[in-house]
Structure formats: structure tokens, C-alpha cells
CSV table of C-alpha atoms in Angstrom, one decimal:
chain,number,residue,atom,x,y,z
A,286,UNK,CA,132.2,79.1,163.5
A,287,UNK,CA,133.8,77.7,160.3
A,288,UNK,CA,130.4,76.3,159.2
A,289,UNK,CA,128.7,79.7,159.6
A,290,UNK,CA,131.5,81.4,157.7
A,291,UNK,CA,131.2,78.9,154.9
A,292,UNK,CA,127.4,79.5,154.8
A,293,UNK,CA,127.8,83.2,154.6
A,294,UNK,CA,130.5,83.0,151.9
A,295,UNK,CA,128.4,80.6,149.9
A,296,UNK,CA,125.4,83.1,150.2
A,297,UNK,CA,127.6,86.0,149.1
A,298,UNK,CA,128.9,84.0,146.1
A,299,UNK,CA,125.3,83.1,145.1
A,300,UNK,CA,124.2,86.7,145.3
A,301,UNK,CA,127.2,87.9,143.3
A,302,UNK,CA,126.5,85.2,140.7
A,303,UNK,CA,122.9,86.2,140.4
A,304,UNK,CA,123.7,89.9,139.9
A,305,UNK,CA,126.4,89.1,137.3
A,306,UNK,CA,123.9,86.8,135.5
A,307,UNK,CA,121.3,89.5,135.5
A,308,UNK,CA,123.6,92.1,133.9
A,309,UNK,CA,124.8,89.6,131.3
A,310,UNK,CA,121.2,88.7,130.3
A,311,UNK,CA,120.3,92.4,130.1
A,312,UNK,CA,123.2,93.1,127.8
A,313,UNK,CA,122.4,90.2,125.6
A,314,UNK,CA,118.7,91.3,125.5
A,315,UNK,CA,119.7,94.8,124.5
A,316,UNK,CA,122.0,93.5,121.8
A,317,UNK,CA,119.3,91.3,120.5
A,318,UNK,CA,116.8,94.2,120.3
A,319,UNK,CA,119.2,96.4,118.4
A,320,UNK,CA,119.7,93.6,115.9
A,321,UNK,CA,115.9,93.1,115.6
A,322,UNK,CA,115.5,96.9,115.0
A,323,UNK,CA,118.2,96.9,112.3
A,324,UNK,CA,116.7,93.9,110.6
A,325,UNK,CA,113.2,95.4,110.7
A,326,UNK,CA,114.5,98.6,109.1
A,327,UNK,CA,116.1,96.6,106.3
A,328,UNK,CA,112.9,94.7,105.7
A,329,UNK,CA,110.9,98.0,105.7
A,330,UNK,CA,113.3,99.5,103.1
A,331,UNK,CA,112.9,96.4,100.9
A,332,UNK,CA,109.1,96.5,101.3
A,333,UNK,CA,108.8,100.2,100.4
A,334,UNK,CA,110.9,99.7,97.3
A,335,UNK,CA,109.0,96.6,96.3
A,336,UNK,CA,105.6,98.2,96.9
A,337,UNK,CA,106.5,101.4,95.0
A,338,UNK,CA,107.5,99.3,92.0
A,339,UNK,CA,104.6,96.8,92.0
A,340,UNK,CA,101.5,98.8,93.2
A,341,UNK,CA,99.7,101.9,92.0
A,342,UNK,CA,97.4,103.0,94.8
A,343,UNK,CA,98.9,104.4,98.1
A,344,UNK,CA,96.6,102.4,100.4
A,345,UNK,CA,97.4,99.2,98.5
A,346,UNK,CA,101.2,100.0,98.7
A,347,UNK,CA,101.1,100.4,102.5
A,348,UNK,CA,99.0,97.3,103.0
A,349,UNK,CA,101.2,95.2,100.8
A,350,UNK,CA,104.4,96.6,102.4
A,351,UNK,CA,103.0,95.8,105.9
A,352,UNK,CA,102.2,92.2,104.7
A,353,UNK,CA,105.7,91.9,103.3
A,354,UNK,CA,107.4,93.0,106.4
A,355,UNK,CA,105.1,90.9,108.7
A,356,UNK,CA,105.8,87.8,106.7
A,357,UNK,CA,109.5,88.2,106.4
A,358,UNK,CA,109.8,89.2,110.1
A,359,UNK,CA,108.0,86.0,111.1
A,360,UNK,CA,110.3,84.0,108.8
A,361,UNK,CA,113.3,85.6,110.5
A,362,UNK,CA,111.7,85.1,114.0
A,363,UNK,CA,111.8,88.9,114.7
A,364,UNK,CA,109.4,89.9,117.4
A,365,UNK,CA,107.4,92.9,116.2
A,366,UNK,CA,103.9,94.3,116.4
A,367,UNK,CA,101.8,96.0,113.7
A,368,UNK,CA,102.5,99.5,115.1
A,369,UNK,CA,106.3,99.0,114.9
A,370,UNK,CA,106.0,97.6,111.4
A,371,UNK,CA,103.9,100.5,110.1
A,372,UNK,CA,106.1,103.1,111.8
A,373,UNK,CA,109.3,101.6,110.3
A,374,UNK,CA,107.6,101.5,106.8
A,375,UNK,CA,106.6,105.2,107.2
A,376,UNK,CA,110.2,106.0,108.3
A,377,UNK,CA,111.6,104.2,105.3
A,378,UNK,CA,109.1,105.9,102.9
A,379,UNK,CA,110.0,109.3,104.4
A,380,UNK,CA,113.7,108.6,103.9
A,381,UNK,CA,113.1,107.5,100.3
A,382,UNK,CA,111.1,110.7,99.6
A,383,UNK,CA,113.9,112.8,101.2
A,384,UNK,CA,116.5,111.1,99.1
A,385,UNK,CA,114.5,111.7,96.0
A,386,UNK,CA,113.9,115.4,96.6
A,387,UNK,CA,117.5,116.0,97.5
A,388,UNK,CA,118.8,114.2,94.3
A,389,UNK,CA,116.2,112.7,92.0
A,390,UNK,CA,118.9,111.5,89.5
A,391,UNK,CA,120.4,109.1,92.0
A,392,UNK,CA,117.1,107.5,93.1
């Protein structure tokens, strides 16, 4: 009887440990994703400012901004895809335009 009780107790502890490990890994993954999104947003802001300053044509600006973010994200080991990068650049550009129209003197 004692052997069966120990086996059951051991199984329960293993199950609880597995569940706790799962939730810890999910929390760490979520925290990591938030940090990646924040870093990607900062890179996109830098890329938009850099492209606005250095390129004249809109298609060229977008292309160079995408290249900039792609390269820097790879250097920082941020996992992204082209759609995420382009969307973040577009969001940064929209924010820049919004800031400019609300107060052109400050931008």
C-alpha cells in the first residue's frame, strides 16, 4: 500500500511540475514577444526618420526602411517577417505624419 501511495504521490508531483513549467514558459514567451514588438517599433521609427532624411522617392524610402529594419532586427536576433516589418513602418510613418500635422514646428 505504501508503494502505491508513493507512486501516486510521485505522479501527482510530476503533473503539477509539468503544469507549473508550462505556465512559466508561456509567461516568459509573452514577455519576450512584447519586448520584440517594442524593439521592432523603435527600429521602424529610426528607419522612417532615416529614410525621410536620405531618400527622395516614396517607393525608395519604403524599400530602404524595410531593408534597414530587416538588417537591424537580424542583428538583434528579433524574429519578424516582412509583413510585420512593413506594417510597423507604415504605423511609424502614420504617427510621424500625425505629429507633423498636429504641430509642424515641433517635428
